[in-house]
């Protein structure tokens, strides 16, 4: 039997790291013509990953992880405030703000997870 | 761990930007070059960037680096000057100057170095996050 001890933060961490990747890709492609900036709708992806919690078995290396697949469905294109001549929709300032926020929330999830693990350790040992 | 791909993405962007800096340096260095033959004169060079979609196995296709498709020479008109005393002058006494636009090159240089710095910050932050994640539960 699998007990979900770490709660939602494990899932949140996974999705946050995915979003970090998406935002890093946007910043990397800030000067690429016709690149369209994308973002992960975190709350929608989180909700979706929770509703299809029935995790499917992975029997092949190429099988997708359920959470990752759910997040992939929530990848959306960003609407730019200003058009640019080369068709690129990356706005560096917006991306940097989103990246900073995402990193902060990742750290928050890490802290919650650390707290949870400490509590579990305490429960196992009985004392510090 | 999926965040490892960020290193590839940011790394490819950094190498693309450094190539852009390289062409800018070359353009500025040759900005004053002169030739009597319009086909031999130096023309401004610029890299063309494109998104390099990474082939991922079992993952999402959201991580994409930057690749340089090639370097194109500017088709802007050359400056012609009538200088019969110039040793390179053709039979009409004309010399051709390169079509490097110094202002454009300076802007390119600043843009490239800012983008490079951005990517370095991304790398630093990602490294910190991964180190913290590795220490989970200590």
Coordinates of C-alpha atoms in Angstrom, one line a residue:
Chain A
X1 CA 0.0 0.0 0.0
X2 CA 1.2 3.4 -0.9
X3 CA 0.7 6.1 1.7
X4 CA 0.9 9.7 0.6
X5 CA 3.0 11.0 3.4
X6 CA 4.4 14.1 1.8
X7 CA 1.0 15.5 0.7
X8 CA 0.6 18.0 -2.1
X9 CA 4.0 19.6 -1.9
X10 CA 5.6 16.8 -3.7
X11 CA 3.3 17.3 -6.7
X12 CA 3.7 21.1 -6.4
X13 CA 7.5 20.7 -6.5
X14 CA 7.3 18.7 -9.7
X15 CA 5.1 21.2 -11.4
X16 CA 7.1 24.2 -10.2
X17 CA 10.3 22.6 -11.6
X18 CA 8.5 22.2 -14.9
X19 CA 7.4 25.8 -14.9
X20 CA 11.0 26.8 -14.1
X21 CA 12.0 25.0 -17.2
X22 CA 9.4 26.6 -19.4
X23 CA 10.3 30.1 -18.1
X24 CA 14.0 29.4 -18.6
X25 CA 13.3 28.4 -22.2
X26 CA 11.5 31.7 -22.7
X27 CA 14.4 33.7 -21.4
X28 CA 16.9 31.7 -23.4
X29 CA 14.9 32.4 -26.6
X30 CA 14.4 36.1 -25.9
X31 CA 16.2 36.9 -29.2
X32 CA 14.9 34.1 -31.4
X33 CA 12.7 35.4 -34.2
X34 CA 9.2 34.0 -34.2
X35 CA 9.6 32.3 -30.9
X36 CA 6.3 32.4 -28.9
X37 CA 6.6 32.6 -25.2
X38 CA 4.8 29.9 -23.2
X39 CA 3.8 29.5 -19.6
X40 CA 2.4 26.8 -17.4
X41 CA -1.0 27.5 -15.9
X42 CA 0.1 26.2 -12.5
X43 CA -3.3 26.1 -10.7
X44 CA -5.0 24.4 -13.6
X45 CA -2.2 21.9 -13.9
X46 CA -2.2 21.3 -10.2
X47 CA -6.0 20.7 -10.2
X48 CA -5.8 18.4 -13.2
X49 CA -3.0 16.4 -11.8
X50 CA -5.0 15.9 -8.6
X51 CA -8.2 15.0 -10.2
X52 CA -6.6 12.3 -12.4
X53 CA -4.7 11.0 -9.3
X54 CA -5.2 7.4 -10.6
X55 CA -1.6 7.1 -11.5
X56 CA -1.0 4.8 -14.4
X57 CA 1.8 2.2 -14.4
X58 CA 4.7 3.0 -16.5
X59 CA 5.8 -0.1 -18.3
X60 CA 8.0 1.6 -20.9
X61 CA 10.8 4.1 -20.7
X62 CA 8.9 6.4 -23.1
X63 CA 5.7 6.4 -21.1
X64 CA 4.8 9.8 -19.7
X65 CA 4.5 10.6 -16.1
X66 CA 0.8 11.3 -15.2
X67 CA 1.7 14.7 -13.5
X68 CA 3.9 15.8 -16.3
X69 CA 1.3 14.9 -18.9
X70 CA -1.3 16.8 -17.0
X71 CA 1.0 19.8 -16.9
X72 CA 1.8 19.5 -20.6
X73 CA -1.8 20.0 -21.4
X74 CA -1.8 23.3 -19.5
X75 CA 1.1 24.8 -21.4
X76 CA -0.3 28.0 -23.0
X77 CA 1.0 30.8 -25.1
X78 CA 1.5 34.1 -23.5
X79 CA -0.2 37.2 -24.9
X80 CA 2.3 39.9 -25.3
X81 CA 1.5 43.5 -24.2
X82 CA 3.4 44.9 -27.2
X83 CA 3.9 43.3 -30.6
X84 CA 7.4 43.0 -32.0
X85 CA 8.6 43.1 -35.5
X86 CA 10.4 39.7 -35.5
X87 CA 7.4 37.8 -34.2
X88 CA 9.0 37.1 -30.9
X89 CA 6.6 37.3 -27.9
X90 CA 9.1 37.1 -25.0
X91 CA 9.0 40.1 -22.7
X92 CA 12.2 39.8 -20.6
X93 CA 10.8 41.8 -17.7
X94 CA 7.6 39.8 -17.4
X95 CA 9.5 36.5 -17.7
X96 CA 12.1 37.5 -15.1
X97 CA 9.3 38.5 -12.7
X98 CA 7.5 35.2 -13.2
X99 CA 10.8 33.3 -12.9
X100 CA 11.6 35.0 -9.6
X101 CA 8.1 34.3 -8.2
X102 CA 8.2 30.7 -9.4
X103 CA 11.6 30.2 -7.7
X104 CA 10.3 31.6 -4.5
X105 CA 7.3 29.3 -4.5
X106 CA 9.6 26.4 -5.3
X107 CA 11.6 27.2 -2.2
X108 CA 8.5 27.5 -0.1
X109 CA 7.4 24.0 -1.2
X110 CA 10.9 22.8 -0.3
X111 CA 10.6 24.3 3.1
X112 CA 7.2 22.7 3.7
X113 CA 8.6 19.3 2.6
X114 CA 11.6 19.7 4.9
X115 CA 9.2 20.4 7.8
X116 CA 7.1 17.4 6.9
X117 CA 10.2 15.1 6.8
X118 CA 11.4 16.4 10.1
X119 CA 8.0 15.7 11.7
X120 CA 8.0 12.2 10.2
X121 CA 11.5 11.5 11.5
X122 CA 10.4 12.7 15.0
X123 CA 7.4 10.4 14.9
X124 CA 9.6 7.5 14.0
X125 CA 12.3 8.1 16.6
X126 CA 10.1 9.4 19.3
X127 CA 12.6 12.1 20.3
X128 CA 15.1 14.4 18.6
Chain B
X1 CA 15.4 15.3 -12.7
X2 CA 13.8 17.6 -15.2
X3 CA 15.5 20.8 -14.1
X4 CA 18.8 19.5 -15.5
X5 CA 17.5 20.4 -19.0
X6 CA 17.7 24.1 -18.0
X7 CA 21.4 23.9 -18.1
X8 CA 21.3 22.7 -21.7
X9 CA 18.8 25.4 -22.6
X10 CA 20.6 28.3 -21.0
X11 CA 23.9 27.0 -22.2
X12 CA 22.8 26.9 -25.8
X13 CA 21.4 30.4 -25.4
X14 CA 24.7 31.6 -24.0
X15 CA 26.7 30.1 -26.8
X16 CA 24.4 31.7 -29.4
X17 CA 24.7 35.1 -27.7
X18 CA 28.5 34.8 -27.5
X19 CA 28.5 34.1 -31.3
X20 CA 26.5 37.2 -31.7
X21 CA 29.0 39.1 -29.7
X22 CA 31.7 37.6 -31.8
X23 CA 30.1 38.8 -35.1
X24 CA 29.6 42.2 -33.6
X25 CA 33.3 42.4 -32.7
X26 CA 34.2 41.3 -36.2
X27 CA 31.8 43.9 -37.7
X28 CA 33.1 46.7 -35.6
X29 CA 36.7 45.8 -36.3
X30 CA 36.1 45.8 -40.0
X31 CA 33.8 48.9 -40.0
X32 CA 36.4 51.0 -41.7
X33 CA 37.6 48.5 -44.2
X34 CA 37.9 49.8 -47.8
X35 CA 38.1 48.0 -51.1
X36 CA 38.2 48.9 -54.8
X37 CA 36.1 45.8 -55.6
X38 CA 32.4 45.9 -54.4
X39 CA 32.5 42.1 -54.3
X40 CA 35.4 41.9 -51.9
X41 CA 34.4 44.6 -49.5
X42 CA 33.5 43.5 -46.0
X43 CA 29.8 43.3 -45.3
X44 CA 28.2 43.3 -41.9
X45 CA 27.5 39.7 -40.6
X46 CA 24.7 38.7 -38.4
X47 CA 23.7 35.4 -37.0
X48 CA 20.2 34.0 -37.4
X49 CA 18.8 32.3 -34.3
X50 CA 16.2 29.6 -34.2
X51 CA 14.6 27.5 -31.6
X52 CA 16.1 24.0 -31.2
X53 CA 13.4 21.7 -30.0
X54 CA 15.0 19.0 -27.9
X55 CA 14.2 15.5 -28.6
X56 CA 12.8 14.3 -25.3
X57 CA 12.0 10.8 -24.4
X58 CA 8.9 10.4 -22.3
X59 CA 8.9 14.0 -21.3
X60 CA 7.2 17.1 -22.5
X61 CA 8.5 19.2 -25.4
X62 CA 8.6 22.4 -23.5
X63 CA 12.4 22.7 -23.1
X64 CA 13.9 24.2 -26.2
X65 CA 17.4 25.7 -26.6
X66 CA 18.7 28.1 -29.2
X67 CA 20.6 27.1 -32.2
X68 CA 22.3 29.3 -34.8
X69 CA 21.0 28.6 -38.3
X70 CA 23.8 30.4 -40.0
X71 CA 25.4 33.8 -40.5
X72 CA 24.0 36.1 -43.1
X73 CA 25.8 39.0 -44.7
X74 CA 23.9 42.3 -44.7
X75 CA 22.5 43.4 -48.1
X76 CA 22.5 47.1 -47.2
X77 CA 24.0 49.2 -49.9
X78 CA 27.8 49.9 -49.7
X79 CA 29.1 53.4 -49.3
X80 CA 30.9 54.6 -52.4
X81 CA 33.5 57.4 -52.2
X82 CA 35.3 59.1 -54.9
X83 CA 39.0 59.0 -53.9
X84 CA 41.2 58.8 -56.9
X85 CA 44.4 59.1 -54.8
X86 CA 43.5 55.9 -52.8
X87 CA 45.7 53.0 -53.7
X88 CA 42.7 50.6 -53.8
X89 CA 40.6 52.8 -56.0
X90 CA 39.1 51.3 -59.2
X91 CA 39.4 52.7 -62.7
X92 CA 36.7 55.3 -62.0
X93 CA 38.6 56.5 -58.9
X94 CA 35.9 55.0 -56.5
X95 CA 36.5 53.0 -53.3
X96 CA 33.8 51.0 -51.5
X97 CA 33.4 51.1 -47.8
X98 CA 31.8 48.3 -45.7
X99 CA 28.1 48.6 -44.9
X100 CA 28.6 48.1 -41.1
X101 CA 26.3 50.3 -39.1
X102 CA 28.2 51.2 -35.9
X103 CA 25.0 52.2 -34.0
X104 CA 23.3 49.0 -34.9
X105 CA 26.3 47.0 -33.8
X106 CA 26.5 48.8 -30.5
X107 CA 22.9 48.0 -29.8
X108 CA 23.5 44.4 -30.8
X109 CA 26.4 44.2 -28.5
X110 CA 24.4 45.5 -25.5
X111 CA 21.5 43.3 -26.2
X112 CA 23.7 40.3 -26.5
X113 CA 25.6 40.9 -23.3
X114 CA 22.3 41.5 -21.4
X115 CA 20.8 38.3 -22.7
X116 CA 24.0 36.5 -21.8
X117 CA 23.8 37.9 -18.2
X118 CA 20.2 36.9 -18.0
X119 CA 21.1 33.3 -18.8
X120 CA 23.9 33.3 -16.3
X121 CA 21.4 34.4 -13.6
X122 CA 19.0 31.6 -14.6
X123 CA 21.9 29.1 -14.3
X124 CA 22.8 30.3 -10.9
X125 CA 19.3 30.3 -9.6
X126 CA 18.7 26.8 -11.0
X127 CA 21.9 25.5 -9.5
X128 CA 20.9 26.9 -6.1
X129 CA 17.4 25.3 -6.3
X130 CA 18.9 21.9 -7.3
X131 CA 21.4 22.0 -4.4
X132 CA 18.6 22.8 -2.0
X133 CA 16.5 20.0 -3.4
X134 CA 19.4 17.6 -3.0
X135 CA 19.6 18.5 0.7
X136 CA 15.9 17.7 1.2
X137 CA 15.4 16.0 4.6
X138 CA 18.9 16.6 6.0

